[in-house]
XYZ file of C-alpha atoms in Angstrom:
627
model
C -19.338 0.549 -44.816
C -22.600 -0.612 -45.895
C -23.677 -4.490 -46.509
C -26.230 -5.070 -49.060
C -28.529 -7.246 -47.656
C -28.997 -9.291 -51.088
C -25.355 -10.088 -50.573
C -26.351 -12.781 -47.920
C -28.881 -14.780 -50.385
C -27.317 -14.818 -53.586
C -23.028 -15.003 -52.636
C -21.674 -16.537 -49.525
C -18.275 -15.727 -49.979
C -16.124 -18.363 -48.554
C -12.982 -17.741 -49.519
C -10.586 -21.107 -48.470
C -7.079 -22.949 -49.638
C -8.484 -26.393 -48.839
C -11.730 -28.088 -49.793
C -15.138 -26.310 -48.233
C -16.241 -28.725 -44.867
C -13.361 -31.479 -44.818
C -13.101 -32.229 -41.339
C -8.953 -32.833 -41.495
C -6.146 -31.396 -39.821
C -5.241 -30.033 -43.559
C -8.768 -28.621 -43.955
C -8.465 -27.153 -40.519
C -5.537 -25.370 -41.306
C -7.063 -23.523 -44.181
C -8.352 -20.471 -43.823
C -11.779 -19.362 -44.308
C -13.811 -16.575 -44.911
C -17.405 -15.499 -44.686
C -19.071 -11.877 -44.487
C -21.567 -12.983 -41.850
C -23.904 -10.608 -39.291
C -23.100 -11.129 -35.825
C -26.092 -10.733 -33.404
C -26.409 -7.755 -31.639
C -23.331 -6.360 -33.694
C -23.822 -6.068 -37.526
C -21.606 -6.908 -40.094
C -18.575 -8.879 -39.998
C -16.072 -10.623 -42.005
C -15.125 -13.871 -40.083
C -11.755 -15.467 -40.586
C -11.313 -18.909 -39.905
C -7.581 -19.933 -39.118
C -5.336 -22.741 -37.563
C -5.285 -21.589 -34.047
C -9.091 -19.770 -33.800
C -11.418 -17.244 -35.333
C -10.652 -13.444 -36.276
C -13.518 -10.743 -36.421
C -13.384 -7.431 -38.632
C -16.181 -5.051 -37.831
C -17.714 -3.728 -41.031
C -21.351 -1.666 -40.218
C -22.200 0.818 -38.867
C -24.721 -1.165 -36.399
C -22.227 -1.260 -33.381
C -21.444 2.284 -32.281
C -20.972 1.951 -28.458
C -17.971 -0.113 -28.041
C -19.367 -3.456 -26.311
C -21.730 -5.991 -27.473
C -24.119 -8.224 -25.702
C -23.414 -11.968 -26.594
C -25.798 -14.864 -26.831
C -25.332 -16.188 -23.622
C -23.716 -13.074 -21.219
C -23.385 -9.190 -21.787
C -19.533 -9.402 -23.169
C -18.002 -5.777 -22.264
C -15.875 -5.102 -25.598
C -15.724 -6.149 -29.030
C -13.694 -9.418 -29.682
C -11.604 -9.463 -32.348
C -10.137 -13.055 -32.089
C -11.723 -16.416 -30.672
C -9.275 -18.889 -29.809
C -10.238 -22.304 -30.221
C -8.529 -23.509 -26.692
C -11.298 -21.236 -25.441
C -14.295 -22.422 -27.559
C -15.993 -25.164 -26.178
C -18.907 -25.896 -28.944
C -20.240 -24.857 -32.079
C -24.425 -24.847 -32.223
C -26.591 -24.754 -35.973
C -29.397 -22.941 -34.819
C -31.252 -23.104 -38.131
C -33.590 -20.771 -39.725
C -34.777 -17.496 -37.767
C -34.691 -14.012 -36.767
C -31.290 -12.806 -35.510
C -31.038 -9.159 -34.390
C -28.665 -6.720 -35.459
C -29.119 -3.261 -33.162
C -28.187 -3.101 -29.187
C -30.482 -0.789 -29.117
C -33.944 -1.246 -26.869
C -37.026 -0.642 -28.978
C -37.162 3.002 -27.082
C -34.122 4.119 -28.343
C -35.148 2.739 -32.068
C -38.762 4.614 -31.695
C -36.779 7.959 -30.277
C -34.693 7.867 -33.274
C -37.228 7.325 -35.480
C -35.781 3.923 -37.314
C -37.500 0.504 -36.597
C -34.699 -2.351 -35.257
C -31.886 -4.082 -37.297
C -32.812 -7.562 -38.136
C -33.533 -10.598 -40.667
C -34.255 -13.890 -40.398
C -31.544 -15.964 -41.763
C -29.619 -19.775 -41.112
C -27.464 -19.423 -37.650
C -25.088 -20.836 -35.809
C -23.467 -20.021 -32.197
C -19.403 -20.285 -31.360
C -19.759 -21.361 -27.227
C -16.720 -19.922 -25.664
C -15.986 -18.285 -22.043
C -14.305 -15.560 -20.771
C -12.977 -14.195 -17.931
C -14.714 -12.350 -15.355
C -13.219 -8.448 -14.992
C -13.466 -8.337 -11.536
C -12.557 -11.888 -9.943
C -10.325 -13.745 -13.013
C -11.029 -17.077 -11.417
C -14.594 -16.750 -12.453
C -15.121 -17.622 -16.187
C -18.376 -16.370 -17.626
C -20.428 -18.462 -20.514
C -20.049 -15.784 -23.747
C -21.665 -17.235 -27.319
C -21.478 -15.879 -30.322
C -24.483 -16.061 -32.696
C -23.663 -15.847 -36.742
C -25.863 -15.307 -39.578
C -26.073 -16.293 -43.461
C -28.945 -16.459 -45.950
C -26.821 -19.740 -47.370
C -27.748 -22.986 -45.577
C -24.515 -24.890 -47.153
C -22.613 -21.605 -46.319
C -23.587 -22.018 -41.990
C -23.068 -25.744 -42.282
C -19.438 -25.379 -43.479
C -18.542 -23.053 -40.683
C -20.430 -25.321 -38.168
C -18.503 -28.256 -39.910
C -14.950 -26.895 -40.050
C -14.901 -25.297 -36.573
C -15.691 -29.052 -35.120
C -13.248 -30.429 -36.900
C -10.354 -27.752 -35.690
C -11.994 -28.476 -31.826
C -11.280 -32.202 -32.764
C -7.839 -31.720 -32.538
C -7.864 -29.922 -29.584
C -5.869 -32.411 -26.878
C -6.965 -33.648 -23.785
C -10.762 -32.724 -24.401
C -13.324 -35.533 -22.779
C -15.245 -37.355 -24.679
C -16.956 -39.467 -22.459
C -17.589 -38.956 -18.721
C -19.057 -40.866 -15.345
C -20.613 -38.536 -13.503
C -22.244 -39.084 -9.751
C -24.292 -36.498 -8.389
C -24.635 -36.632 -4.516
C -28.224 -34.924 -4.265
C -27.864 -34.197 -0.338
C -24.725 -32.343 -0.542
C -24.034 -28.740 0.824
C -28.099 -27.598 0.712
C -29.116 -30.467 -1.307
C -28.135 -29.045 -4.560
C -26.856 -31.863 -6.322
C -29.671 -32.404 -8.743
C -29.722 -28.274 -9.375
C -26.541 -27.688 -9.643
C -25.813 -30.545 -12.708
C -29.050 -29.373 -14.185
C -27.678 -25.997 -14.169
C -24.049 -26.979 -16.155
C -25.529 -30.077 -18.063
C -25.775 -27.706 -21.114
C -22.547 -27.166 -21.269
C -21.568 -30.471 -21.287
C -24.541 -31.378 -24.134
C -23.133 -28.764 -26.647
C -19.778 -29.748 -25.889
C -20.376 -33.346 -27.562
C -19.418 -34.419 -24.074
C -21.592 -37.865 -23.174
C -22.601 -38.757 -19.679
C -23.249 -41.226 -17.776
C -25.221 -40.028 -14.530
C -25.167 -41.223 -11.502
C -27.556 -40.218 -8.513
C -26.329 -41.331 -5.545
C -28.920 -43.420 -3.346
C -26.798 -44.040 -0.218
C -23.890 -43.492 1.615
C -21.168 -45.286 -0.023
C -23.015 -45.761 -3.475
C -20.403 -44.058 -5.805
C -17.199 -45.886 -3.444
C -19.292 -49.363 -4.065
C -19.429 -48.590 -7.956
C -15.652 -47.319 -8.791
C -14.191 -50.281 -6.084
C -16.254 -52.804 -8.223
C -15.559 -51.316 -11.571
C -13.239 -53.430 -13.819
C -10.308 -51.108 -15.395
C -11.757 -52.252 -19.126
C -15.048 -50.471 -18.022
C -13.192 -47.395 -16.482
C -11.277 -47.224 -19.644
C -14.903 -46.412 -22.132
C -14.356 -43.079 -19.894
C -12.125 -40.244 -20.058
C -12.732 -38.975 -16.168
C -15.226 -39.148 -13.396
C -16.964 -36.285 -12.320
C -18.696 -35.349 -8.771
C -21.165 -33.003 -8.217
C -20.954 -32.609 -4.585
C -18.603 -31.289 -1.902
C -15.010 -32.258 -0.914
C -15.979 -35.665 1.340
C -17.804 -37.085 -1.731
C -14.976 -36.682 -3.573
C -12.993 -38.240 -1.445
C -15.579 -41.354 -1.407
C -15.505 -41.494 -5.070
C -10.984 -40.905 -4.857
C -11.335 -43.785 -2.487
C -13.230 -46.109 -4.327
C -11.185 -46.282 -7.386
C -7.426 -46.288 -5.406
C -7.920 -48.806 -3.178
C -8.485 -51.415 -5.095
C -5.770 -50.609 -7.717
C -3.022 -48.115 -5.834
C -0.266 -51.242 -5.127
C 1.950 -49.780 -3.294
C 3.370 -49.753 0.048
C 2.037 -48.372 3.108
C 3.832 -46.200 5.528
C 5.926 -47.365 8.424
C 3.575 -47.140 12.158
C 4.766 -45.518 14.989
C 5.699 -48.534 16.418
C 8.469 -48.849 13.535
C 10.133 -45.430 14.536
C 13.044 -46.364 16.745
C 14.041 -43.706 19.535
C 17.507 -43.587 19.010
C 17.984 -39.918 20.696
C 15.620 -39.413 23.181
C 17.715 -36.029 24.441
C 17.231 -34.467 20.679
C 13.669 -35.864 20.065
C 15.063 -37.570 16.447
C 14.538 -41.061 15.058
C 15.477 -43.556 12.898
C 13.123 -46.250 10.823
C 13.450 -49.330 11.819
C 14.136 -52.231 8.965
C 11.010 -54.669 9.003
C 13.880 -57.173 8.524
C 15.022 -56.833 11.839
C 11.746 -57.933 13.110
C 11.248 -61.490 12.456
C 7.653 -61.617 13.704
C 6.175 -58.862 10.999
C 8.452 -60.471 8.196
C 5.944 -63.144 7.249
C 2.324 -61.699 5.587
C 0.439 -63.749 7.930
C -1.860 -61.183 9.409
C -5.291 -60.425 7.645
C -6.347 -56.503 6.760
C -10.070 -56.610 8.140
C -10.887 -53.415 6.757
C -14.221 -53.554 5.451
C -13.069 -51.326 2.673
C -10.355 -53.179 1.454
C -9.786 -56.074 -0.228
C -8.681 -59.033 1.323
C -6.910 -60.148 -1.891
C -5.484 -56.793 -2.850
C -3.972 -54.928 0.820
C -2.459 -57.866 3.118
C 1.078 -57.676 4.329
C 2.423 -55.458 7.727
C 5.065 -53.048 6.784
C 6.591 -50.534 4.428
C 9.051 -52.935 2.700
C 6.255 -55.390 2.445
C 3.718 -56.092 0.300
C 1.550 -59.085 -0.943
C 0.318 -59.038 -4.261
C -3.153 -60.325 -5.869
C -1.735 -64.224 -5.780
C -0.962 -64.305 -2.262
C 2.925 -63.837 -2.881
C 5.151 -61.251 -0.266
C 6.910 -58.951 -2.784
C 10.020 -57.241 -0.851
C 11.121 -53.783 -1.545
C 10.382 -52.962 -4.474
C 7.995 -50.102 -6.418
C 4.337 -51.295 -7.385
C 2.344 -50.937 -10.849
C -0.784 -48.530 -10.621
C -2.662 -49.456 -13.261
C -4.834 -46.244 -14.203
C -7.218 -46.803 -16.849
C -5.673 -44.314 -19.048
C -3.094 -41.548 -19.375
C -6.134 -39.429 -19.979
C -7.965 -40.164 -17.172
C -9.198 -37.497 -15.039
C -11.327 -36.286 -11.994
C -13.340 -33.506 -11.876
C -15.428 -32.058 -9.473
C -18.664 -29.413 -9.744
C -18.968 -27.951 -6.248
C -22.168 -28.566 -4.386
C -20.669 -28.692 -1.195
C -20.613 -27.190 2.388
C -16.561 -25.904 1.791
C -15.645 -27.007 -1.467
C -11.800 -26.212 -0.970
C -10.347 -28.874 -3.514
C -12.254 -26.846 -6.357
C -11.256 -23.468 -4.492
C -7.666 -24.476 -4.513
C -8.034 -25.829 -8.169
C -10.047 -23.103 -10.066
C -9.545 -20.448 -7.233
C -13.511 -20.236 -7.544
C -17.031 -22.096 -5.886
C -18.439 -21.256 -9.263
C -20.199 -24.204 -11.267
C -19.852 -23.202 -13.934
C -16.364 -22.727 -14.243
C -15.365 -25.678 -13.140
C -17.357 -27.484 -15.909
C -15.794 -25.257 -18.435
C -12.416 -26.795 -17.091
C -13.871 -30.111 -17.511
C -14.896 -30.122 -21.189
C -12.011 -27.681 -22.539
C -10.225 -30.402 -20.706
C -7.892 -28.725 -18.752
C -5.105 -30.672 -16.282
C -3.580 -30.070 -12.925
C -2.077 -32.947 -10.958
C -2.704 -33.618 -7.227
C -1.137 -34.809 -4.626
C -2.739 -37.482 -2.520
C -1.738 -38.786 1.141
C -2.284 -42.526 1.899
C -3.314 -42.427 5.597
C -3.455 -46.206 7.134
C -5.034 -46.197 10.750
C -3.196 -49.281 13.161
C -5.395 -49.012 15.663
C -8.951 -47.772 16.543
C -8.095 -47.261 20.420
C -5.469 -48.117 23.251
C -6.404 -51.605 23.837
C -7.242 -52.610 20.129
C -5.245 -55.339 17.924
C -3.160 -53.362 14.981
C -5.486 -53.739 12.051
C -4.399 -51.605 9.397
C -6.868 -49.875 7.933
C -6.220 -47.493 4.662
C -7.826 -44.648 3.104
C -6.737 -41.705 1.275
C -7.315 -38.140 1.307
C -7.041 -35.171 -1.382
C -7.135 -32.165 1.166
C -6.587 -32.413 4.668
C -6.625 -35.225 7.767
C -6.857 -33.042 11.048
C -7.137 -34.424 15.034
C -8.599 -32.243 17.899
C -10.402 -29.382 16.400
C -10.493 -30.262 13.353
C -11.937 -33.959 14.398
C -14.089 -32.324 17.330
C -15.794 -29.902 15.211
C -16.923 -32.812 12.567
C -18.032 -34.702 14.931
C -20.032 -32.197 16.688
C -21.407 -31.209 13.469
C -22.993 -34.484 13.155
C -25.540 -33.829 15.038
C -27.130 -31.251 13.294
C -26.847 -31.830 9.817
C -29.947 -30.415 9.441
C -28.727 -27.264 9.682
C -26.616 -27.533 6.373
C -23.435 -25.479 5.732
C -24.123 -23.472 9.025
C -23.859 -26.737 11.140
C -20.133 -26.179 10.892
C -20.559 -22.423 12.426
C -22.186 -23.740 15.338
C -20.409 -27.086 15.650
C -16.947 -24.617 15.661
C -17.621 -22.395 18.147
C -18.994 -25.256 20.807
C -16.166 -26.740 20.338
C -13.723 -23.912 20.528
C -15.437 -22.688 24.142
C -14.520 -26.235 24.763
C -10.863 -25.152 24.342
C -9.805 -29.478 24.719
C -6.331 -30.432 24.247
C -5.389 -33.919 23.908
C -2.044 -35.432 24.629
C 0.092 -37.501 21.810
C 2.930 -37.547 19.681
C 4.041 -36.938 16.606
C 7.169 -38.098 14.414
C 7.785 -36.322 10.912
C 10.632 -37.003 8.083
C 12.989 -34.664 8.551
C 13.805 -32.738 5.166
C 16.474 -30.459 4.409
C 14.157 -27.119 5.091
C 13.519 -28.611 8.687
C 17.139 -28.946 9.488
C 17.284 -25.528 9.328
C 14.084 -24.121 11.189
C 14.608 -26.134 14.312
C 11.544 -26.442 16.092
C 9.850 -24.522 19.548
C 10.897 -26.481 22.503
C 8.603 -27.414 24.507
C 8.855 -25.318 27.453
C 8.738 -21.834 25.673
C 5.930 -19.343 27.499
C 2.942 -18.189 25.177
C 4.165 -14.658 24.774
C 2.190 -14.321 21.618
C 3.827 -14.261 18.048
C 7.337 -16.063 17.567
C 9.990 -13.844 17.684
C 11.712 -16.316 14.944
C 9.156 -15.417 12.495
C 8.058 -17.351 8.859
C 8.024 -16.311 5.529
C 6.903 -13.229 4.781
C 3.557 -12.625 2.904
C 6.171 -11.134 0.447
C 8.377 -14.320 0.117
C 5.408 -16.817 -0.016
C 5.603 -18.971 -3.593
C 1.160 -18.936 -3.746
C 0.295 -21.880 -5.989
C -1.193 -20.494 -9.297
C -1.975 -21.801 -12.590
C 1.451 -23.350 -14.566
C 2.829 -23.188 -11.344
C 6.715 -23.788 -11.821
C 6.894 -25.918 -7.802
C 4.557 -28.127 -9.138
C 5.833 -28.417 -12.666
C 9.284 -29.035 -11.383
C 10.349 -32.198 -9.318
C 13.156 -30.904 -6.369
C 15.927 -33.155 -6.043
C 14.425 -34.850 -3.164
C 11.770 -35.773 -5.138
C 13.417 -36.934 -8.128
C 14.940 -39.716 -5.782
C 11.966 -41.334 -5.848
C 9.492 -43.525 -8.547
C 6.063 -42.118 -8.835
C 5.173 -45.086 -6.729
C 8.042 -45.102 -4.600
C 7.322 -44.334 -0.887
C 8.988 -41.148 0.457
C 11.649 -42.518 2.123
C 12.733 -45.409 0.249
C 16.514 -44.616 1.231
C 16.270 -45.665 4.268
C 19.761 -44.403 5.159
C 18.921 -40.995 4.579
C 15.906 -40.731 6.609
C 15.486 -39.206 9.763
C 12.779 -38.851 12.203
C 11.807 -36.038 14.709
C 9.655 -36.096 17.438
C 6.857 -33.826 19.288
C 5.090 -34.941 22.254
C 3.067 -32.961 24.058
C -0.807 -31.495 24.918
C -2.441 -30.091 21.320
C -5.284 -28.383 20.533
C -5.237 -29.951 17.030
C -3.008 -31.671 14.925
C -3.331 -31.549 11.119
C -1.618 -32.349 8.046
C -2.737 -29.817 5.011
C -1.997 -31.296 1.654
C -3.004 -28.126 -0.406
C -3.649 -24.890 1.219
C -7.175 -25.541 1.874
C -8.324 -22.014 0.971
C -11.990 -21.606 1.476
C -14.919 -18.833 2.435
C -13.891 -19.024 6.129
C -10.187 -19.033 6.008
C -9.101 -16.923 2.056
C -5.390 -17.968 2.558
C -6.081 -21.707 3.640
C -4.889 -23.161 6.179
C -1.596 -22.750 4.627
C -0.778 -20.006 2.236
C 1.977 -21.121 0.018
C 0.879 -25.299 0.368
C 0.982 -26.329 -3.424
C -1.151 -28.915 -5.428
C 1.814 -30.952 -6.451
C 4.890 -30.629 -4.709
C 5.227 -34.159 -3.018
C 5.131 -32.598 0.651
C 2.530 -32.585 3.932
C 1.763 -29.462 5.930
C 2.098 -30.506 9.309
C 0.321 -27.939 11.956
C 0.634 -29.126 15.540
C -1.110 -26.350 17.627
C 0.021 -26.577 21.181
C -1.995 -26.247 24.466
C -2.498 -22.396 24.902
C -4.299 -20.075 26.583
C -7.947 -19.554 25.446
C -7.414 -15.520 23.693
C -4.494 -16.706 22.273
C -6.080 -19.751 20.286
C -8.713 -17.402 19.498
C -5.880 -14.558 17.791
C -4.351 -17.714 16.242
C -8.204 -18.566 14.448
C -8.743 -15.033 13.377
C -5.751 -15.074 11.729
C -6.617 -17.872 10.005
C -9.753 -16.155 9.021
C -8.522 -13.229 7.293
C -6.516 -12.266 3.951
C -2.694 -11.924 4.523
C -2.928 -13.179 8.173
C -0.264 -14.835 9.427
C -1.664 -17.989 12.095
C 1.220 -19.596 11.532
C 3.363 -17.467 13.477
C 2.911 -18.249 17.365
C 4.910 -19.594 19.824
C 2.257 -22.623 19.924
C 2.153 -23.343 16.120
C 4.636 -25.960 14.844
C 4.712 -25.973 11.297
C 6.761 -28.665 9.212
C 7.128 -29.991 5.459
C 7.312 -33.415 5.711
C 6.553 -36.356 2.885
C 5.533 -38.479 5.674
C 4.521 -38.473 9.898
C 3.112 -40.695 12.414
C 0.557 -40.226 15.289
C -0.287 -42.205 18.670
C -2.759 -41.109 21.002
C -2.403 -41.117 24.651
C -6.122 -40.323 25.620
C -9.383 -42.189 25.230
C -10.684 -40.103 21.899
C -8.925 -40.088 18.698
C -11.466 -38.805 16.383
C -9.663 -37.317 12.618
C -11.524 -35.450 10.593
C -10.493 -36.193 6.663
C -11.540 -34.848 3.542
C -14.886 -33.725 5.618
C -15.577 -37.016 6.904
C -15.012 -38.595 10.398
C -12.373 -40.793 10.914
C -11.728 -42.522 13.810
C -7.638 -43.282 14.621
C -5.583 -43.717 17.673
C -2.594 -44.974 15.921
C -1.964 -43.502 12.342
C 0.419 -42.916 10.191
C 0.820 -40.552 6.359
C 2.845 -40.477 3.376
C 1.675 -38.536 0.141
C 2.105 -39.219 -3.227
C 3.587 -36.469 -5.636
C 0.941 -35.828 -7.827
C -1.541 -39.286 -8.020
C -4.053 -38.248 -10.214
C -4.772 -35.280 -12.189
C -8.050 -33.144 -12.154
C -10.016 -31.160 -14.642
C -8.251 -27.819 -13.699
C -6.034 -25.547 -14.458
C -5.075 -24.388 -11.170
C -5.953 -21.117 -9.461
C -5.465 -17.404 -11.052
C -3.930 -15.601 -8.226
């Protein structure tokens, strides 16, 4: 069907039920029509309705079955464009806009010169997913042409009024950009999504990061009235300077209380390893808030007080057993994070991609996951130090031995960049150190009936009592129904309850022994180097702690355990020197001279620790990961 040309200067042929350009929810709900010429496609009548855009082919210009969009090659014709997947709409003004796919040798070959006229334009910025890898989401735009100037405004107009009412979208966002992160890509890597953001109506405020500590320093000193101009804080950097920015804004306004030490677990049977909390009543000489929190990154006024049932509030008073306002700046208020880091496993875990610009596509179309957070409060630095409790919290992991050993080795040659960790790794794996502690968990109702190994099992190589199967794992995806739904032992508890606030029903088991490492996975903690994560089927939000104690073992044995780990479908878990419990809570003591943690990618230095997470703290610009 041919188009006359003249139909584009004299006609514009919008066709609506509602008034041309009112930016309503009525006007958005009318439909509209336009015959407009699609670049690189030809003809097309264009269909405006409530939930997105329809497309009906009409020339003869598109013979090959795919276009090429104004942004990527997009490999078939679309025929609808939802508005939950457009992101902006651009007026491009007046100038050429090509009709033919064809390259100019093709047009001379055939012996016609190339579709085209120079008209008013504007572009529909949308997305869509990669072929290949559906985690990836790839920029598409879609460039429209009209000789009308009134007839391009009114599409332009009435499309960002129908993205208006799209919920949940950002208006307004703090970003910090940590320029030395990963290969010092910072800078490159917001310069390289900042578009998005700019035709997404999305302001910024950016902030370059000067020093270590910069972006904890501004969210810590950051009133909740300035917090609440923004929808979200973004970071452009790795998983550590997330967790910098995480801890800067929770410290100073999570109230609640902290997790009982290890001194509080009471071993009533010493034959069966299990324990019991002790009440902080019962101990008259922690039930006064007397003691002083000399953390230097806490608040003196905010985090005094000793124990779980204890807490003193911002006028000095000891509030007793009872849950604790967090007072977020808004129900809308999100983190987000653009990788530019070394591992980036938050945003793999979140988007199920390391891709930029992804992740910024989940920030402005304002998509939601919630995450889990653990609060981990350190009592003391080393055997013959006072108990100072010292908090911080982590989004990802908090790991002793290995984990802690190869951070701290890395240190050293940060130079190096990403492949520091490569070379920190296998020093300290030819190492092969153990260290000597133990560890009490909350027993839950999965535990009771996968007992742990005893202690005195040989190394014979995988557990005869094996795991899940690969084919029984529940992976964590996006609208993931664990996360969405609170267990029963879950729905017990306020959001800012601690995990065992029924203290009758809580139980305590021990391990004690010589580990390798120790570590306490809060999502899976997928990444380049280990696909499945550290745990496979470890969700975002499901209120529980991964706890991997890897026993002393011989040195090929460790190794089978790490190549597991390394692989797709491996299965490191199951050894006879792996413990592996789901826990909302566990404490750690030290019996040696080094107690060095490695969490969220930063070094951490604990004898005496103790966990608890938090079902779903904050929420992130995600949507989880498409498995």
């Amino acid at each position: 069907m041919e188009i006359n040309r003249e139909d584009y200067k004299s006609d514009p042929k919008v066709v609506e039920s509602g008034n041309v350009g009112e930016a309503t929810s009525s006007a958005s709900s009318s439909v509209l029509k336009s015959t407009l010429l699609l670049e690189n496609v030809g003809d097309v009548v264009l269909t405006l309705n409530s939930d997105g855009l329809s497309l009906e082919f009409l020339g003869s210009s598109y013979n090959d079955g795919s276009i090429t969009s104004g942004i990527k090659p997009v490999q078939k014709f679309v025929n609808e464009i939802r508005f939950s997947d457009v992101y902006g709409v651009e007026f491009i003004n007046y100038g050429f806009i090509n009709v033919s796919r064809q390259s100019e040798a093709e047009q001379c070959f055939q012996g016609h010169a190339s579709h085209g006229s120079e008209m008013y334009r504007f572009t529909v910025h949308s997305f869509q997913k990669s072929r290949g890898q559906p985690c990836l989401w790839v920029l598409a735009g879609y460039s429209f042409g009209h000789k009308d100037l009134q007839t391009c405004q009114t599409w332009v107009d009435r499309i960002n009024a129908s993205l208006n009412l799209e919920i949940g979208r950002p208006k307004n966002l703090l970003v910090f950009i940590h320029p030395m992160s990963g290969k010092a890509s910072g800078r490159r890597t917001w310069e390289m999504v900042a578009p998005i953001f700019s035709r997404a109506n999305v302001k910024t405020k950016v902030i370059v990061t000067e020093r270590a500590g910069h972006a904890f320093d501004v969210m810590a000193s950051a009133a909740n009235n300035e917090l609440k101009s923004y929808n979200g804080v973004i970071a452009v950097g790795g998983d550590g300077f997330f967790n910098e920015i995480l801890n800067g804004f929770l410290l100073s306004r999570h109230k609640a209380p902290r997790p009982p030490s290890p001194s509080d677990i009471v071993h009533s049977d010493q034959s069966s390893g299990s324990g019991l909390f002790r009440n902080p009543n019962e101990r008259v000489t922690e039930a006064t808030c007397q003691n002083e929190d000399h953390s230097p990154l806490l608040s003196n006024s905010v985090y005094n007080g000793m124990r779980q049932a204890y807490f003193r509030t911002e006028d000095g008073t000891c509030n007793i057993g009872q849950d604790f306002e967090f007072p977020l700046p808004g129900e809308q208020f999100r983190f987000g994070i653009i990788p530019a880091g070394s591992t980036d496993a938050i945003v793999m875990c979140t988007t199920g991609t390391r891709d930029p610009i992804t992740s910024a596509l989940n920030i402005v179309l304002g998509k939601k996951v919630c995450l889990d957070i653990a609060q981990v409060v350190r009592w003391k630095t080393t055997t013959a130090s006072d108990i100072e409790p010292y908090v911080r919290y982590a989004a990802s992991f908090a790991g002793y031995g290995f984990y802690g050993d190869v951070i701290a080795e890395s240190e050293k040659y940060r130079w190096m960049g990403p492949k520091r960790y490569d070379y920190a790794g296998t020093k300290v794996f030819l190492r092969h150190s153990s260290y000597e502690a133990e560890v009490a968990y909350i027993e839950t109702e999965s535990e009771k009936t996968n007992p742990t190994v005893e202690n005195d099992q040989l190394f014979s190589g995988l557990r005869k009592r094996q795991g899940p199967k690969k084919s029984e794992r529940v992976v964590c995806r996006t609208n993931c129904g664990v996360c969405s739904t609170k267990s029963d032992y879950m729905s017990k508890r306020s959001p800012c309850s601690t995990p065992y606030s029924s203290l009758g029903e809580t139980r305590w088991q021990r391990s004690k022994g010589k580990f390798l490492s120790v570590g306490a996975a809060i999502i899976s903690n997928r990444n380049e180097r280990a696909p499945d994560g550290l745990v496979a089927d470890a969700h975002l939000s499901d209120g529980f702690l991964h706890l991997l104690m890897i026993r002393d073992c011989p040195h090929a044995l460790y190794l089978w355990h790490l190549t597991q780990l390394a692989k797709r479908g491996g299965q490191p878990l199951n050894f006879e020197f792996v413990e592996h419990h789901k826990t909302p809570a566990f404490t750690f003591t030290s019996f040696g001279k080094q107690s060095v943690w490695n969490l969220d990618g930063e070094l951490f230095q604990a004898h005496q620790l103790s966990a608890q997470v938090f079902r779903g703290l904050v929420s992130l610009f995600a949507s989880g990961p498409e498995v």
